[in-house]
Tab-separated table of C-alpha atoms and ligand atoms in Angstrom:
chain	number	residue	atom	x	y	z
A	1	MET	CA	119.489	148.559	121.530
A	2	ALA	CA	118.357	146.853	118.178
A	3	PRO	CA	120.812	144.856	116.869
A	4	SER	CA	121.432	145.688	113.068
A	5	THR	CA	121.881	142.123	111.564
A	6	PRO	CA	120.111	138.915	112.308
A	7	SER	CA	123.389	137.749	112.514
A	8	SER	CA	124.063	139.726	115.777
A	9	VAL	CA	121.620	137.746	117.826
A	10	VAL	CA	123.014	134.080	116.723
A	11	SER	CA	124.511	132.114	119.211
A	12	ARG	CA	127.814	132.822	117.753
A	13	SER	CA	127.851	136.611	118.844
A	14	GLY	CA	130.872	138.043	120.862
A	15	ARG	CA	132.581	134.576	121.863
A	16	PHE	CA	133.488	133.858	118.323
A	17	SER	CA	135.402	136.054	115.441
A	18	GLY	CA	133.616	134.782	112.523
A	19	GLY	CA	130.369	132.559	111.397
A	20	PRO	CA	131.214	128.578	111.058
A	21	ALA	CA	132.738	127.250	107.804
A	22	ALA	CA	129.933	126.786	104.861
A	23	ASP	CA	130.267	123.124	105.278
A	24	VAL	CA	129.729	123.194	108.649
A	25	ALA	CA	126.378	125.670	108.771
A	26	ALA	CA	125.035	123.386	106.163
A	27	PHE	CA	125.985	120.172	108.427
A	28	SER	CA	124.355	121.695	111.389
A	29	GLU	CA	121.154	123.632	110.425
A	30	SER	CA	117.954	122.221	111.000
A	31	ILE	CA	115.970	125.154	109.413
A	32	SER	CA	115.100	122.724	106.635
A	33	PHE	CA	112.811	120.358	108.594
A	34	ASP	CA	112.436	122.299	112.155
A	35	TRP	CA	110.473	125.319	110.217
A	36	ARG	CA	107.353	123.403	110.912
A	37	LEU	CA	107.318	124.170	114.389
A	38	TRP	CA	106.962	128.263	113.980
A	39	ARG	CA	103.493	128.097	115.074
A	40	HIS	CA	104.291	126.212	118.585
A	41	ASP	CA	107.584	128.412	118.461
A	42	ILE	CA	105.705	131.328	118.000
A	43	ARG	CA	102.934	130.117	120.508
A	44	GLY	CA	105.768	129.839	123.085
A	45	SER	CA	107.527	132.930	123.026
A	46	VAL	CA	104.003	134.714	123.290
A	47	ALA	CA	103.504	132.567	126.834
A	48	HIS	CA	107.287	133.158	128.006
A	49	ALA	CA	106.979	136.898	126.690
A	50	THR	CA	103.491	137.580	128.545
A	51	MET	CA	105.609	135.674	131.902
A	52	LEU	CA	108.359	137.903	131.243
A	53	ARG	CA	106.173	141.196	131.347
A	54	SER	CA	104.278	139.977	134.927
A	55	ILE	CA	107.842	139.654	136.632
A	56	GLY	CA	108.426	142.879	135.496
A	57	VAL	CA	111.181	141.762	132.760
A	58	LEU	CA	109.840	143.759	129.937
A	59	THR	CA	107.423	146.848	130.316
A	60	ALA	CA	103.807	146.287	128.960
A	61	ALA	CA	104.623	148.740	125.829
A	62	GLU	CA	107.664	145.784	124.939
A	63	LEU	CA	105.187	142.921	125.587
A	64	LYS	CA	102.776	144.530	123.250
A	65	ALA	CA	105.427	145.113	120.751
A	66	ILE	CA	106.938	141.701	120.625
A	67	LYS	CA	103.318	140.057	120.333
A	68	ALA	CA	102.573	142.244	117.544
A	69	GLY	CA	105.973	141.416	116.114
A	70	LEU	CA	105.281	137.715	116.337
A	71	ALA	CA	102.190	138.001	114.791
A	72	THR	CA	103.205	139.584	111.855
A	73	ILE	CA	106.122	136.922	111.281
A	74	GLY	CA	103.221	134.113	111.844
A	75	ALA	CA	101.327	135.928	108.929
A	76	GLU	CA	104.134	136.030	106.533
A	77	ILE	CA	105.254	132.404	107.295
A	78	GLU	CA	101.406	131.338	107.064
A	79	ALA	CA	101.424	133.399	103.478
A	80	GLY	CA	104.974	132.080	102.864
A	81	THR	CA	106.626	135.127	102.023
A	82	PHE	CA	108.668	134.989	105.448
A	83	THR	CA	112.693	134.263	104.447
A	84	TRP	CA	114.173	131.627	106.633
A	85	LYS	CA	118.025	131.915	106.332
A	86	THR	CA	120.033	128.555	106.452
A	87	GLU	CA	122.951	130.745	108.515
A	88	LEU	CA	120.267	131.385	111.468
A	89	GLU	CA	120.172	127.749	111.985
A	90	ASP	CA	117.043	126.744	113.060
A	91	VAL	CA	113.176	127.790	113.488
A	92	HIS	CA	113.942	129.548	117.075
A	93	MET	CA	116.837	131.915	115.960
A	94	ASN	CA	115.157	132.500	112.278
A	95	ILE	CA	111.948	134.004	114.555
A	96	GLU	CA	113.822	135.684	117.150
A	97	ALA	CA	116.588	137.326	115.233
A	98	GLU	CA	113.762	138.644	112.563
A	99	LEU	CA	111.661	139.828	115.491
A	100	THR	CA	114.280	141.709	116.902
A	101	ARG	CA	115.473	143.307	113.485
A	102	ARG	CA	112.208	144.909	113.673
A	103	VAL	CA	111.213	144.946	117.009
A	104	PRO	CA	114.138	146.364	119.802
A	105	ALA	CA	112.526	144.446	122.567
A	106	GLY	CA	112.874	141.447	120.768
A	107	ALA	CA	116.725	141.191	122.728
A	108	LYS	CA	114.752	140.677	125.647
A	109	LEU	CA	112.553	137.548	124.533
A	110	HIS	CA	115.224	134.919	125.458
A	111	THR	CA	115.544	136.210	128.909
A	112	GLY	CA	115.930	132.914	131.001
A	113	ARG	CA	115.682	130.658	128.193
A	114	SER	CA	117.996	128.525	126.027
A	115	ARG	CA	117.034	126.699	122.592
A	116	ASN	CA	117.576	123.651	124.560
A	117	ASP	CA	114.250	124.040	126.834
A	118	GLN	CA	112.701	125.831	123.909
A	119	VAL	CA	113.227	123.338	121.518
A	120	ALA	CA	111.810	120.586	124.035
A	121	LEU	CA	108.432	122.756	124.573
A	122	ASP	CA	107.752	123.028	121.058
A	123	VAL	CA	108.196	119.829	119.758
A	124	ARG	CA	105.747	118.867	122.952
A	125	LEU	CA	103.433	121.452	121.731
A	126	TRP	CA	103.610	120.032	118.395
A	127	LEU	CA	102.959	116.701	119.292
A	128	ARG	CA	100.361	117.468	121.403
A	129	ASP	CA	98.228	119.050	118.230
A	130	GLU	CA	99.846	115.949	116.228
A	131	ILE	CA	98.146	113.316	118.309
A	132	VAL	CA	94.798	115.376	119.011
A	133	ALA	CA	94.832	115.369	115.045
A	134	LEU	CA	95.743	111.187	114.550
A	135	LEU	CA	93.180	110.464	117.346
A	136	ASP	CA	90.383	112.001	115.233
A	137	GLU	CA	91.717	110.207	111.945
A	138	VAL	CA	91.665	106.882	113.959
A	139	ARG	CA	88.186	107.443	114.926
A	140	THR	CA	87.672	107.872	111.492
A	141	LEU	CA	88.660	104.776	110.519
A	142	GLN	CA	87.067	102.681	113.280
A	143	ARG	CA	83.808	104.204	112.108
A	144	THR	CA	84.987	103.572	108.418
A	145	LEU	CA	85.184	99.862	109.435
A	146	VAL	CA	82.218	99.443	111.667
A	147	ASP	CA	79.841	101.162	108.662
A	148	LEU	CA	81.454	98.468	105.910
A	149	GLY	CA	80.936	95.503	108.571
A	150	ALA	CA	77.363	96.853	109.470
A	151	SER	CA	76.347	97.399	105.824
A	152	ASN	CA	77.405	94.006	104.877
A	153	ASP	CA	75.934	92.274	107.931
A	154	SER	CA	74.770	88.949	106.206
A	155	VAL	CA	78.147	88.671	104.507
A	156	ILE	CA	79.638	85.324	105.618
A	157	ILE	CA	83.078	84.834	104.794
A	158	PRO	CA	85.839	81.841	105.842
A	159	GLY	CA	87.856	82.951	108.884
A	160	TYR	CA	91.995	81.686	108.104
A	161	THR	CA	94.439	80.569	109.853
A	162	HIS	CA	97.943	79.450	108.426
A	163	LEU	CA	96.227	81.571	105.623
A	164	GLN	CA	93.972	78.033	105.301
A	165	ARG	CA	90.285	77.795	105.425
A	166	ALA	CA	89.414	77.316	109.416
A	167	GLN	CA	86.068	78.508	110.062
A	168	PRO	CA	83.382	80.833	109.091
A	169	VAL	CA	82.792	84.141	110.262
A	170	TYR	CA	80.952	87.298	109.606
A	171	LEU	CA	83.137	89.826	107.410
A	172	ALA	CA	81.813	92.611	110.090
A	173	HIS	CA	83.570	90.244	112.843
A	174	HIS	CA	86.663	90.274	110.755
A	175	LEU	CA	86.244	94.043	110.103
A	176	LEU	CA	85.493	94.668	114.130
A	177	ALA	CA	88.905	92.831	114.735
A	178	TYR	CA	90.951	95.891	113.290
A	179	VAL	CA	88.406	98.251	115.033
A	180	GLU	CA	89.686	96.475	118.910
A	181	MET	CA	93.109	96.960	117.758
A	182	LEU	CA	92.507	100.880	116.773
A	183	ASP	CA	91.026	101.117	119.776
A	184	ARG	CA	94.037	100.347	121.470
A	185	ASP	CA	96.333	102.410	119.438
A	186	HIS	CA	93.943	105.119	120.260
A	187	GLY	CA	94.402	104.266	124.065
A	188	ARG	CA	98.243	104.327	123.670
A	189	LEU	CA	98.214	107.800	121.676
A	190	MET	CA	96.151	109.091	124.643
A	191	ASP	CA	98.169	108.195	127.013
A	192	CYS	CA	101.433	109.579	125.241
A	193	PHE	CA	99.330	113.100	125.245
A	194	ASP	CA	99.789	112.742	128.649
A	195	ARG	CA	103.292	112.153	129.460
A	196	ALA	CA	103.639	115.006	126.097
A	197	ASN	CA	101.473	117.184	128.304
A	198	VAL	CA	104.124	118.372	130.568
A	199	CYS	CA	106.177	122.166	130.157
A	200	PRO	CA	109.730	121.947	130.190
A	201	LEU	CA	110.024	126.057	129.850
A	202	GLY	CA	112.086	127.185	132.409
A	203	SER	CA	114.617	124.441	132.534
A	204	GLY	CA	117.451	126.681	130.476
A	205	ALA	CA	120.397	125.615	129.245
A	206	LEU	CA	120.223	122.302	131.657
A	207	ALA	CA	120.176	124.187	135.041
A	208	GLY	CA	116.986	126.281	134.919
A	209	SER	CA	117.497	130.228	135.690
A	210	THR	CA	118.605	132.777	138.227
A	211	LEU	CA	115.707	134.783	137.617
A	212	PRO	CA	112.429	134.617	139.085
A	213	LEU	CA	110.853	133.290	136.207
A	214	ASP	CA	106.956	131.981	136.990
A	215	ARG	CA	107.047	128.278	135.275
A	216	GLU	CA	103.465	127.684	136.543
A	217	GLN	CA	102.014	130.755	134.617
A	218	VAL	CA	103.938	129.733	131.176
A	219	ALA	CA	102.531	125.847	131.785
A	220	LYS	CA	98.954	127.338	132.269
A	221	LEU	CA	99.115	129.890	129.610
A	222	LEU	CA	100.114	126.457	126.838
A	223	GLY	CA	97.627	124.213	128.072
A	224	PHE	CA	99.804	122.239	130.251
A	225	VAL	CA	97.710	121.418	132.767
A	226	GLY	CA	96.193	118.427	134.381
A	227	SER	CA	92.623	116.796	134.652
A	228	ASP	CA	92.566	118.885	138.124
A	229	GLY	CA	93.355	122.381	136.151
A	230	LYS	CA	96.875	122.551	137.941
A	231	PRO	CA	99.817	123.473	135.752
A	232	ARG	CA	102.341	120.513	135.055
A	233	VAL	CA	106.031	121.414	134.402
A	234	THR	CA	109.137	119.350	134.802
A	235	GLN	CA	110.789	118.516	137.683
A	236	ASN	CA	114.115	118.265	136.588
A	237	SER	CA	115.650	120.672	134.716
A	238	MET	CA	118.455	118.759	133.370
A	239	ASP	CA	115.750	116.028	132.606
A	240	GLY	CA	113.608	118.627	131.119
A	241	VAL	CA	116.009	119.802	128.335
A	242	SER	CA	117.013	115.962	127.119
A	243	ASP	CA	113.625	113.898	127.974
A	244	ARG	CA	112.721	112.470	124.505
A	245	ASP	CA	110.471	109.414	126.279
A	246	PHE	CA	107.359	111.242	124.948
A	247	MET	CA	108.483	111.236	121.414
A	248	VAL	CA	109.651	107.518	121.845
A	249	GLU	CA	106.250	106.555	123.407
A	250	PHE	CA	104.433	108.559	120.278
A	251	ALA	CA	107.058	106.392	117.767
A	252	ALA	CA	106.398	103.251	119.270
A	253	ALA	CA	102.616	103.969	119.498
A	254	ALA	CA	102.864	105.244	115.556
A	255	ALA	CA	104.715	101.956	114.984
A	256	LEU	CA	101.892	99.347	116.232
A	257	LEU	CA	99.163	101.641	114.597
A	258	ALA	CA	101.319	101.323	111.380
A	259	VAL	CA	101.909	97.652	111.616
A	260	HIS	CA	97.700	97.567	112.339
A	261	LEU	CA	97.454	99.236	109.203
A	262	SER	CA	99.939	97.090	107.333
A	263	ARG	CA	98.082	93.738	108.816
A	264	LEU	CA	94.322	95.100	107.079
A	265	SER	CA	96.288	96.402	104.026
A	266	GLU	CA	97.321	92.576	103.455
A	267	ASP	CA	93.893	91.561	104.061
A	268	VAL	CA	92.598	93.791	101.268
A	269	ILE	CA	95.385	92.951	99.322
A	270	LEU	CA	94.329	89.431	99.430
A	271	TRP	CA	90.792	90.136	99.097
A	272	VAL	CA	90.920	92.358	96.093
A	273	SER	CA	93.136	89.330	94.275
A	274	SER	CA	91.196	87.483	91.647
A	275	GLU	CA	91.659	84.221	93.819
A	276	PHE	CA	89.645	85.754	96.636
A	277	GLY	CA	87.493	87.999	94.610
A	278	PHE	CA	86.046	89.811	98.176
A	279	ILE	CA	85.902	93.029	97.483
A	280	ARG	CA	86.286	95.994	94.703
A	281	ILE	CA	88.085	98.949	95.466
A	282	ALA	CA	86.603	102.132	93.544
A	283	ASP	CA	89.098	103.201	90.664
A	284	ALA	CA	89.920	106.314	92.437
A	285	TYR	CA	91.671	104.373	95.075
A	286	THR	CA	93.844	101.998	92.892
A	287	THR	CA	96.719	102.553	89.877
A	288	GLY	CA	97.263	100.939	86.775
A	289	SER	CA	100.033	98.701	84.948
A	290	SER	CA	102.093	101.028	82.412
A	291	LEU	CA	102.493	97.686	80.452
A	292	MET	CA	99.719	95.588	81.608
A	293	PRO	CA	96.338	96.846	80.421
A	294	GLN	CA	94.135	94.973	82.378
A	295	LYS	CA	95.509	95.662	85.959
A	296	LYS	CA	94.208	97.358	88.480
A	297	ASN	CA	96.715	97.521	91.885
A	298	PRO	CA	95.773	97.603	95.213
A	299	ASP	CA	98.654	100.495	95.623
A	300	VAL	CA	97.215	102.242	98.488
A	301	ALA	CA	97.229	99.380	100.401
A	302	GLU	CA	100.534	97.857	99.400
A	303	LEU	CA	102.081	101.174	100.186
A	304	THR	CA	100.531	101.379	103.401
A	305	ARG	CA	101.743	98.164	104.533
A	306	GLY	CA	105.433	99.209	102.963
A	307	LYS	CA	105.205	102.355	104.477
A	308	SER	CA	105.306	100.579	107.948
A	309	GLY	CA	108.727	99.740	107.490
A	310	ARG	CA	109.821	103.421	107.738
A	311	VAL	CA	107.771	104.225	110.910
A	312	ILE	CA	109.370	100.885	112.671
A	313	GLY	CA	112.481	102.410	111.400
A	314	ASN	CA	112.004	105.635	112.942
A	315	LEU	CA	111.487	104.059	116.458
A	316	MET	CA	114.294	102.150	116.185
A	317	SER	CA	116.454	105.632	115.232
A	318	LEU	CA	114.861	107.684	117.788
A	319	LEU	CA	116.031	104.737	120.934
A	320	THR	CA	119.416	104.449	119.154
A	321	LEU	CA	119.784	108.260	119.065
A	322	LEU	CA	118.914	108.712	123.078
A	323	LYS	CA	120.900	105.371	124.244
A	324	GLY	CA	124.712	106.737	124.823
A	325	LEU	CA	123.494	110.408	125.347
A	326	PRO	CA	125.214	111.696	128.684
A	327	MET	CA	123.595	114.371	130.585
A	328	ALA	CA	122.143	116.984	129.738
A	329	TYR	CA	121.353	118.327	125.993
A	330	ASN	CA	123.577	117.140	123.257
A	331	ARG	CA	123.174	118.469	119.592
A	332	ASP	CA	122.549	114.811	118.322
A	333	LEU	CA	118.910	115.496	119.899
A	334	GLN	CA	118.395	117.530	116.562
A	335	GLU	CA	118.148	114.393	114.413
A	336	ASP	CA	115.192	113.161	116.673
A	337	LYS	CA	112.655	115.699	114.797
A	338	GLU	CA	112.984	114.431	111.595
A	339	ARG	CA	112.394	110.760	112.664
A	340	LEU	CA	109.607	112.143	114.532
A	341	PHE	CA	107.794	114.160	111.665
A	342	ASP	CA	108.178	111.286	109.422
A	343	SER	CA	106.454	108.757	111.792
A	344	ALA	CA	103.818	111.715	112.220
A	345	ASP	CA	102.976	112.577	108.906
A	346	THR	CA	103.035	108.443	107.554
A	347	VAL	CA	100.639	107.196	110.093
A	348	ARG	CA	98.306	110.553	109.820
A	349	ARG	CA	98.352	109.755	105.947
A	350	CYS	CA	98.034	106.142	106.082
A	351	THR	CA	95.164	106.272	108.231
A	352	ARG	CA	93.380	108.895	106.384
A	353	LEU	CA	93.804	106.975	102.967
A	354	MET	CA	92.869	103.853	104.578
A	355	ALA	CA	89.793	105.171	105.493
A	356	ALA	CA	89.190	106.828	102.586
A	357	MET	CA	89.629	103.661	100.294
A	358	LEU	CA	87.714	101.467	102.530
A	359	ASP	CA	84.963	103.914	102.577
A	360	ASN	CA	85.030	103.422	98.293
A	361	THR	CA	85.078	99.541	98.759
A	362	THR	CA	82.128	97.077	97.861
A	363	ILE	CA	81.544	93.734	99.299
A	364	ASN	CA	81.481	91.137	96.372
A	365	ALA	CA	79.015	89.036	98.634
A	366	SER	CA	78.342	85.984	96.203
A	367	ALA	CA	82.117	85.230	96.028
A	368	CYS	CA	82.186	85.488	99.900
A	369	ALA	CA	79.500	83.506	100.084
A	370	ARG	CA	80.855	80.751	97.809
A	371	ALA	CA	84.101	80.620	99.724
A	372	ALA	CA	81.908	80.514	102.908
A	373	ALA	CA	79.918	77.840	101.521
A	374	ASP	CA	82.860	75.453	101.572
A	375	PRO	CA	81.475	72.787	104.286
A	376	LEU	CA	84.806	71.766	105.462
A	377	LEU	CA	84.527	75.245	107.390
A	378	LEU	CA	82.227	73.441	109.489
A	379	ALA	CA	84.225	70.033	110.276
A	380	THR	CA	84.602	71.984	113.969
A	381	ASP	CA	81.203	71.911	114.446
A	382	LEU	CA	81.095	68.042	113.100
A	383	ALA	CA	83.179	67.498	116.134
A	384	ASP	CA	81.104	69.515	118.576
A	385	TYR	CA	78.125	67.839	117.337
A	386	LEU	CA	79.270	64.457	118.388
A	387	VAL	CA	80.978	65.850	121.838
A	388	GLY	CA	77.035	66.720	122.082
A	389	LYS	CA	75.969	63.276	121.881
A	390	GLY	CA	78.441	62.496	124.577
A	391	MET	CA	81.736	61.680	122.672
A	392	ALA	CA	84.974	62.749	124.433
A	393	PHE	CA	86.662	65.783	121.987
A	394	ARG	CA	90.020	63.860	121.277
A	395	GLN	CA	87.949	61.043	119.695
A	396	ALA	CA	85.245	63.342	117.981
A	397	HIS	CA	88.243	65.101	116.340
A	398	HIS	CA	89.398	61.658	115.295
A	399	VAL	CA	86.204	60.493	113.749
A	400	VAL	CA	85.364	63.964	111.938
A	401	GLY	CA	89.105	63.384	110.855
A	402	ALA	CA	88.250	59.874	108.850
A	403	VAL	CA	84.874	61.476	107.750
A	404	VAL	CA	86.801	64.394	105.950
A	405	ALA	CA	89.105	61.664	104.734
A	406	LEU	CA	86.480	59.858	103.151
A	407	ALA	CA	84.993	62.995	102.035
A	408	GLU	CA	88.252	63.396	100.111
A	409	LYS	CA	88.798	59.793	98.714
A	410	THR	CA	85.274	59.429	97.417
A	411	GLY	CA	85.443	62.705	95.444
A	412	ARG	CA	82.048	64.526	97.409
A	413	PRO	CA	82.094	67.657	99.585
A	414	LEU	CA	81.348	66.741	103.259
A	415	ASP	CA	77.870	67.502	103.344
A	416	ARG	CA	77.075	65.448	100.410
A	417	LEU	CA	78.261	62.265	102.554
A	418	THR	CA	75.197	59.968	103.042
A	419	LEU	CA	74.156	59.125	106.834
A	420	ALA	CA	75.432	55.330	106.025
A	421	ASP	CA	78.421	57.288	105.418
A	422	PHE	CA	78.672	58.555	108.282
A	423	LYS	CA	77.647	55.965	110.188
A	424	GLY	CA	79.855	53.783	108.338
A	425	VAL	CA	82.429	55.973	110.213
A	426	ASP	CA	81.068	55.882	113.805
A	427	PRO	CA	77.627	55.213	114.813
A	428	ALA	CA	77.220	57.955	117.005
A	429	PHE	CA	76.058	60.068	114.061
A	430	THR	CA	72.323	60.294	113.684
A	431	ALA	CA	69.585	61.820	111.267
A	432	ASP	CA	70.284	65.058	112.724
A	433	VAL	CA	73.753	65.357	111.216
A	434	THR	CA	72.596	67.346	108.002
A	435	SER	CA	71.820	70.162	110.672
A	436	VAL	CA	75.160	70.862	111.167
A	437	PHE	CA	75.841	71.893	107.421
A	438	ASP	CA	73.323	75.016	107.630
A	439	LEU	CA	75.480	78.004	108.019
A	440	GLY	CA	72.970	80.212	109.199
A	441	GLN	CA	72.116	77.556	112.100
A	442	ALA	CA	76.087	77.188	112.709
A	443	MET	CA	76.246	81.166	112.865
A	444	ALA	CA	73.194	81.511	115.322
A	445	ARG	CA	75.139	78.243	117.674
A	446	ARG	CA	78.372	81.016	118.223
A	447	ARG	CA	76.947	82.619	121.261
A	448	LEU	CA	79.954	83.476	123.525
A	449	THR	CA	81.102	86.681	123.962
A	450	GLY	CA	83.465	87.679	121.072
A	451	ALA	CA	82.401	85.188	119.010
A	452	PRO	CA	81.465	85.670	115.417
A	453	GLY	CA	77.920	84.935	115.911
A	454	THR	CA	74.845	86.404	114.367
A	455	ALA	CA	73.483	87.855	117.902
A	456	GLU	CA	77.027	88.726	119.114
A	457	MET	CA	78.177	90.122	115.759
A	458	LYS	CA	75.035	92.417	115.818
A	459	LYS	CA	75.625	93.304	119.652
A	460	GLN	CA	79.145	94.363	118.887
A	461	ILE	CA	78.310	96.656	115.706
A	462	ALA	CA	75.703	98.421	118.119
A	463	ARG	CA	78.361	98.831	120.927
A	464	TRP	CA	80.844	100.328	118.510
A	465	ARG	CA	78.276	102.559	116.842
A	466	LYS	CA	77.214	104.009	120.326
A	467	SER	CA	80.825	104.383	121.533
A	468	LEU	CA	82.375	105.721	118.430
A	469	GLY	CA	78.973	108.328	117.867
B	1	LIG	N1	117.836	122.764	116.679
B	1	LIG	C1	118.234	122.491	117.722
B	1	LIG	C2	117.723	121.288	117.679
B	1	LIG	O1	116.886	120.667	117.211
B	1	LIG	C3	118.015	123.598	118.960
B	1	LIG	C4	118.814	123.804	120.046
B	1	LIG	C5	119.934	123.965	119.765
B	1	LIG	N2	120.435	123.748	121.004
B	1	LIG	C6	122.202	124.014	120.975
B	1	LIG	N3	122.599	124.425	122.001
B	1	LIG	N4	122.791	124.198	119.888
B	1	LIG	O2	117.802	120.430	119.085
């Protein structure tokens, strides 16, 4: 029999004499944010209904009607014509109530299912899609960084420690450091996908069901399968409804990705400053000041740096949310979604915009060359030169320190000292000392795996080009 009003399928039917106080309804609703699970909710319901048909709970005609009804509702949601009702609390109830209003068999859809395993299913389905999309954005950003480095592969900049000029590196080498970080982010997201990719449906409210549900069939229909093609279903009903580890893992992977993007942003912000002037960002990716007419600000990078705060916060919120929960489902868990959505939305946008901004960034090669021409960047090479002459490194370090002090005292750059100056500090210096200050040669000398040398940098670019396609 078709219930005549949507509210008759609400969880309160039967047991309660009336609806919740208006304040309570507004306090406990989640439709204002979980509506976005609608696609996955419908997908899950179609799989569940298909299984209910195969175990004889639904007739073929009922299944057909349910599927058609859900498809129509999906189309209406997509078109923006579906009316969400706050009094129906959440996405699950909104869709089921509307389906049942239109299709009598809708009243059988919730057989052997609880909103507890339904929402656990929906968020897993949603997160899987989200991770796939994010992985794609991460790859795009990696490619952008490789391309920017490759098309400026002769540009050398100072490498910094303590934000003090340290040793020369290729700009490409600096950018490839982020490609490495992003690759680990990619790996972490893949791991997270694997853990999310287990079907909780059939866990019921917390204790499964007395009905002969075919959990494996549902899992297969929803793509919860391992690389061996076997269905993957949760193995404990209480864990199945209350496990949010996969969300925490995603939030952690997202937070680390956000931190990497924030570090990259910081480099961009420094590089675009007048003090560095290493890069120029296209107007479309910068903003002006309402007061100072000359300003062109790197707001995309600044906001990316700033937004890492909320992504880190979301991870803390989720952990705190979970830590005191007794078994099994508790309504507290409704609070997980906004944090999850926010982390996913934020890192996806930041990753996409970072790639777009860098795609519209040019390198100021002459400013980079001016900075990289600082001979002090090669002070360590000078010590290595003395090591090559047989001197102990500690002594060489001391000698070069004295040479640097002499240069400073006499107001000359390191490479303008005469051979007599060098010899005056230590007789180990010979005429070939000038070759130390040839930057091209200095870069060629850096041959170790992972070093910023010319050949190695080109090798790394080629490696990434190949693996990123
Ligand atoms: N909106 C709820 C959530 O997000 C769905 C599950 C509600 N279950 C319940 N027994 N009240 O967690």
